[in-house]
Structure formats: structure tokens, C-alpha cells
CSV table of C-alpha atoms in Angstrom, one decimal:
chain,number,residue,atom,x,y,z
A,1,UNK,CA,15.9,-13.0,14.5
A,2,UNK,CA,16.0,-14.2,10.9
A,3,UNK,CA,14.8,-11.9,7.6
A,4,UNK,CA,14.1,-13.0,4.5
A,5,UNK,CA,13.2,-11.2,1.8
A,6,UNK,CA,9.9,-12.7,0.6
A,7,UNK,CA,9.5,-14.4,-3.2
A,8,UNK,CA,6.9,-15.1,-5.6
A,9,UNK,CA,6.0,-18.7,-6.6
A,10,UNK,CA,7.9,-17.9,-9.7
A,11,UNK,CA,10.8,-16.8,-7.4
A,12,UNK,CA,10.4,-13.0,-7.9
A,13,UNK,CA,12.1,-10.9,-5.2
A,14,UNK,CA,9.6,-8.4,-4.2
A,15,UNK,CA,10.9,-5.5,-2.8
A,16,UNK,CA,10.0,-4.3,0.8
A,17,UNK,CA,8.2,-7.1,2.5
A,18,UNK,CA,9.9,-9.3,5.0
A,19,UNK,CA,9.7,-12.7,7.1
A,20,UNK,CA,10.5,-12.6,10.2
A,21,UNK,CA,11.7,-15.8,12.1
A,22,UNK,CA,12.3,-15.1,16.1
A,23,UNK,CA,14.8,-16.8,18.2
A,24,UNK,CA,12.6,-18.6,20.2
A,25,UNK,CA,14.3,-21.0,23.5
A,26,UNK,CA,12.4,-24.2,24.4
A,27,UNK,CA,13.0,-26.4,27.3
A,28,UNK,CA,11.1,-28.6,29.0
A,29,UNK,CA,8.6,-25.9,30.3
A,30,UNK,CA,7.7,-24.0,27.1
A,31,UNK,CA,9.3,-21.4,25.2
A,32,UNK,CA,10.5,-18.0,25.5
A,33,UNK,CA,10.4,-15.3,22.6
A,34,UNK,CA,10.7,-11.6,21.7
A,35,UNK,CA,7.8,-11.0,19.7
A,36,UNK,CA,8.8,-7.5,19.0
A,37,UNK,CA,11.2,-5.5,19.8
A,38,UNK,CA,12.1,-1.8,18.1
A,39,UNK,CA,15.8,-2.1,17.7
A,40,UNK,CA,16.2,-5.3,16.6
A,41,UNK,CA,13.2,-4.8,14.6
A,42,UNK,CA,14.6,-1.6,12.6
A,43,UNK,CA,18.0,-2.3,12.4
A,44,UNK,CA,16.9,-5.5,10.2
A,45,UNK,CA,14.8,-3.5,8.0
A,46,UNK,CA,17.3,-0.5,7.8
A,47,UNK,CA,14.6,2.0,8.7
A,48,UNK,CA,13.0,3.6,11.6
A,49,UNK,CA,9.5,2.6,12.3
A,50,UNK,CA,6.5,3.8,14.9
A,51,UNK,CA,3.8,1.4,15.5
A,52,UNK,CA,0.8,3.3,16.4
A,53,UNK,CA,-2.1,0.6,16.4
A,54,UNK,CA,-2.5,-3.0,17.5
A,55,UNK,CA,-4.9,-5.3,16.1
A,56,UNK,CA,-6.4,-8.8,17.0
A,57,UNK,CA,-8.7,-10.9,15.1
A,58,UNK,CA,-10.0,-14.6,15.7
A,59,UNK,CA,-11.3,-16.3,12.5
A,60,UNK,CA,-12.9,-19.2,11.5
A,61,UNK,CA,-11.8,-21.7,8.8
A,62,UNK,CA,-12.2,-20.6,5.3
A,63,UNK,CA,-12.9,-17.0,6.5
A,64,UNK,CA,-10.9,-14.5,4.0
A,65,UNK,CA,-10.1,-11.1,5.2
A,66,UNK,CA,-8.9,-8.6,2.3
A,67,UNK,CA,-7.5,-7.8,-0.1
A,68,UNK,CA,-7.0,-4.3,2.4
A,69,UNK,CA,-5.0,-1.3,1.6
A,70,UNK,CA,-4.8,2.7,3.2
A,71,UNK,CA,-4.0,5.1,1.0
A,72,UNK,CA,-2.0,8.2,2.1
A,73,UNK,CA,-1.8,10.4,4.5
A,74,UNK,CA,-3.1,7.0,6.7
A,75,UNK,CA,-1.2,4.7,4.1
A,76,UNK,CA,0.0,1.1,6.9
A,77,UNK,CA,2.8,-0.9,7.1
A,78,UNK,CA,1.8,-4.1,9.0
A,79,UNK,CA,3.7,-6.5,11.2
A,80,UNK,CA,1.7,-9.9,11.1
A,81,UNK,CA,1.2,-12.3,13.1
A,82,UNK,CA,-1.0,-15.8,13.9
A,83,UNK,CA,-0.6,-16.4,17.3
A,84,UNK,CA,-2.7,-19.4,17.2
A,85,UNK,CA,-3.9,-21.7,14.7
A,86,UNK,CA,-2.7,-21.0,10.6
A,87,UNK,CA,-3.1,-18.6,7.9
A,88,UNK,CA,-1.8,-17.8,4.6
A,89,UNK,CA,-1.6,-14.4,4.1
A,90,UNK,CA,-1.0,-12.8,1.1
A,91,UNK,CA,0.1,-9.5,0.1
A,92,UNK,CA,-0.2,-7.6,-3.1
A,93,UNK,CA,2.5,-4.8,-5.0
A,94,UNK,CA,0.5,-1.5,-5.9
A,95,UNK,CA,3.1,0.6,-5.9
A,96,UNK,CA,3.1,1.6,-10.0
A,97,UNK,CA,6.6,2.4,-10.4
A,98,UNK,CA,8.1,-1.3,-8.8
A,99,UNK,CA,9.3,-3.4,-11.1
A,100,UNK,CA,6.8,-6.0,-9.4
A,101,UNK,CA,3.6,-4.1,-9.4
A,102,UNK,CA,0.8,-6.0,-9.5
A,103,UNK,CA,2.2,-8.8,-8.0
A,104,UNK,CA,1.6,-11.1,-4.9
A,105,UNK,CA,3.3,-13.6,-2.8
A,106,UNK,CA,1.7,-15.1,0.3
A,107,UNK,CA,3.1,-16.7,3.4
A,108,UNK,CA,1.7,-19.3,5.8
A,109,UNK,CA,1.8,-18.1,9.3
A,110,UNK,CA,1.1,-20.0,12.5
A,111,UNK,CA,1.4,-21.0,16.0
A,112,UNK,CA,4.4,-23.8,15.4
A,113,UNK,CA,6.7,-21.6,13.1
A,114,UNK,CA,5.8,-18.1,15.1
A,115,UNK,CA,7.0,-16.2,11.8
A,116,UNK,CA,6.1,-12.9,11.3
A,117,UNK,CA,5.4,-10.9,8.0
A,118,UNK,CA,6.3,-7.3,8.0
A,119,UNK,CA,4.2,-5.7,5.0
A,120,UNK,CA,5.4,-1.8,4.0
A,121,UNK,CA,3.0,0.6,3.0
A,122,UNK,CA,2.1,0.1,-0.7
A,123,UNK,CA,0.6,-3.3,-0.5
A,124,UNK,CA,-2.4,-4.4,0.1
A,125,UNK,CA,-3.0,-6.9,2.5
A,126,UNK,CA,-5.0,-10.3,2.9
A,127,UNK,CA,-5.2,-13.8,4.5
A,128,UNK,CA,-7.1,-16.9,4.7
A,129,UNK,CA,-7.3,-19.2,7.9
A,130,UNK,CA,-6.6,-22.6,6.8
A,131,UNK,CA,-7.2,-24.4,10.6
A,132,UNK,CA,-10.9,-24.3,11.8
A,133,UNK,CA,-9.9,-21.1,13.9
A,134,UNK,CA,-7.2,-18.6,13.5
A,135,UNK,CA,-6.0,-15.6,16.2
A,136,UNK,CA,-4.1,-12.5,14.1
A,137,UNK,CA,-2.1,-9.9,15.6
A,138,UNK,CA,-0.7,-7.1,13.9
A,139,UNK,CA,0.5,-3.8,14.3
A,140,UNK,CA,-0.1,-1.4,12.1
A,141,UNK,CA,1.7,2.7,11.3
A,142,UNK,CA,-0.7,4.0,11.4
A,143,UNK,CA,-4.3,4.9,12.3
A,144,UNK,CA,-7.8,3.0,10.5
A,145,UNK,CA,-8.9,5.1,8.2
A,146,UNK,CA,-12.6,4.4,6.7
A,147,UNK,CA,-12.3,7.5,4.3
A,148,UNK,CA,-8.8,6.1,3.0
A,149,UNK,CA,-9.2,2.9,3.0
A,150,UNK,CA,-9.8,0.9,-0.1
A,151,UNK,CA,-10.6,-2.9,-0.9
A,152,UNK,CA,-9.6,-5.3,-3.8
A,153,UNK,CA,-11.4,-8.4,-5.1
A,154,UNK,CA,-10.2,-12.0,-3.5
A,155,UNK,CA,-10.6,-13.4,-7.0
A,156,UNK,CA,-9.5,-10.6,-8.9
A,157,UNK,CA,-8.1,-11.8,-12.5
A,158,UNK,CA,-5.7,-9.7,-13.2
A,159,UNK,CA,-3.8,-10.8,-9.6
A,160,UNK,CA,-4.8,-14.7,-9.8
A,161,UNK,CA,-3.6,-15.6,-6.2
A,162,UNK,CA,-3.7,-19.1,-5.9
A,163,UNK,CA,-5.5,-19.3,-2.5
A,164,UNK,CA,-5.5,-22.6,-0.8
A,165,UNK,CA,-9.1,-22.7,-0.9
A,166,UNK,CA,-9.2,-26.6,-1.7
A,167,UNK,CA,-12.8,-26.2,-3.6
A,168,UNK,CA,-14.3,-23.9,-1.1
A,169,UNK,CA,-16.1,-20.7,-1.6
A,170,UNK,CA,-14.2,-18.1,1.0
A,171,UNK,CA,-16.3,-16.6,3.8
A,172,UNK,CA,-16.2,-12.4,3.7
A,173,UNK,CA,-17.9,-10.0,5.0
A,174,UNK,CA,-20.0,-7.5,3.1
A,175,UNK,CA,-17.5,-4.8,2.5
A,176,UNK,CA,-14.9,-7.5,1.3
A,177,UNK,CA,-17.9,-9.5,-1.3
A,178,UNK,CA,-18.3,-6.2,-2.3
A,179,UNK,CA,-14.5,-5.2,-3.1
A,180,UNK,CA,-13.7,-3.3,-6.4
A,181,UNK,CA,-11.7,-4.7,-9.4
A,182,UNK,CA,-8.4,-3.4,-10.0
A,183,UNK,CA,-9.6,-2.3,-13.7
A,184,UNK,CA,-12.2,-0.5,-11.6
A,185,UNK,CA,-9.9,1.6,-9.1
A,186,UNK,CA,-8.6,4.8,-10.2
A,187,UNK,CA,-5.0,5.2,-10.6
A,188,UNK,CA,-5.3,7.7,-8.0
A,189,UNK,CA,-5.9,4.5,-5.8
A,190,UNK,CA,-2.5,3.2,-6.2
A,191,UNK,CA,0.6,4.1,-4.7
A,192,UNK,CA,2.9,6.2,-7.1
A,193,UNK,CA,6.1,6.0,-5.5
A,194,UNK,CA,8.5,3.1,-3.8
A,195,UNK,CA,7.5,3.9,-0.1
């Protein structure tokens, strides 16, 4: 397993996030990988971590889930990945006291590479399929939570994630056309320490 620390596009270290690269063996019958495994998985990121949820989503092109964030007691971390076809997913600082609040850096994950992004709780979280469908998996630390959870803008100024939309208008649902403005969320919406 490989771990890299993930980067801006101006090459800004942001503290917390991760992307995982499995060792994955190919011969001339498939491949072989661990997609998870706890040990590994926590001595990498030098802390101890409980999955409690699994989540699966199928997507069609263009379709842009997010920006998504819990806030705590239900606050996420999220292991990501696209098991078949290709996203870019995108995650977002919030945490007020990090020296990169407010920004992003985003990640294409897909069936060739088999990468994984591990996203910490104080982010929020997003992704775009780019291939006419997309299959997500992720775990998650903790439980949905309609009451806590919160929803930022796609197109949200103040962010400016360059999504590789290519011209086209993203497809949402409701809840996510409907997504709040960071000028509009109360600073009580936004994580005040470095979890």
C-alpha cells in the first residue's frame, strides 16, 4: 500500500487527507487486492479508526454529488472508492483553525488505478462522474445524520473548484441545487478544531 499526502493544484499540502494506492497482483487471470484492511490501514495514517457504515452509489455521467459534510457528534471520515467507471472527487478544508481552510483539492478515482481517498472528519466531501456511469464505495465513521448534516454550493465562489465539467451544467439532486453558500453557513457550521 502506497500514501500520499494529497496537494492542491497550487501544490498546497493539506493536512489529513490521504491517497491510497493498493498492491494489487495481476497475472494472466485477473488481479488480486486488499481493498481494506484495518492494520495496514491505521498504521499508515498513525491513528486508530472504526468504520461503522458502508455506502454504494451508481451514477450517471455529469451527475455531482456534494459538497457533503456531518457536523459533530456524527462528524465522518470517509474511505472512497470507484469501483467501476471514474470520478473526480473533491474535498474541501472547513476546519477554521488549518492553515488551509477553505481550501480544496480533488482526485480522480477509477476502476484502472483502484486508488482510494481517505477524507478525515472536517471536510466536506464531493465528486463528479466523468464516464457515462460510475459505482462509489465508501465507508464512513460514522452514522448518516439528517439533523447534522449540512451541504455547500458545487459552484460556490469563495471555493472555485475547477470541476471538469467540460461546458456542462452538473446533474444534482434537490437537496444539493439547493445547497447553502459558505457566506451563508454559520460559523457554528464549521469545524473549530484540527480533528
Amino acid at each position: 500500500m502506497d500514501v500520499q499526502k494529497c496537494k492542491t493544484k497550487k501544490g498546497v499540502n493539506i493536512n489529513g487527507p490521504l491517497l491510497i494506492s493498493p498492491n494489487v497482483y495481476e497475472d494472466e487471470r485477473g488481479y488480486f487486492m486488499e481493498s481494506w484492511n484495518m492494520r495496514a490501514f491505521n498504521q499508515k495514517i498513525i491513528r486508530d479508526i472504526i468504520f461503522v457504515q458502508d455506502n454504494h452509489s451508481k451514477s450517471k455521467k455529469n451527475v455531482l454529488r456534494g459538497l457533503h459534510y456531518q457536523m459533530p457528534p456524527y462528524d465522518q471520515g470517509k474511505l472512497v472508492r470507484c469501483i467501476k467507471g471514474e470520478i473526480f472527487d473533491v474535498f474541501v478544508d472547513l476546519r477554521i483553525n488549518s492553515e488551509t481552510f477553505l481550501l480544496w483539492a480533488g482526485e480522480y478515482l477509477n476502476d484502472k488505478n483502484k486508488s482510494q481517498l481517505w477524507i478525515p472528519s472536517g471536510f466536506a466531501h464531493g465528486f463528479l462522474t466523468i464516464t457515462d456511469t460510475a459505482e462509489v464505495l465508501y465507508k464512513t465513521t460514522n452514522y448518516w445524520s439528517k439533523d447534522h448534516e449540512h451541504t455547500i454550493k458545487w459552484d460556490d465562489n469563495s471555493i472555485n473548484i475547477e470541476w471538469p465539467l467540460n461546458g456542462n451544467l452538473p446533474i444534482q439532486s434537490d437537496k444539493d441545487k439547493n445547497a447553502e453558500n459558505l457566506n451563508e453557513i454559520s460559523i457554528k457550521k464549521l469545524f473549530k478544531n484540527d480533528i
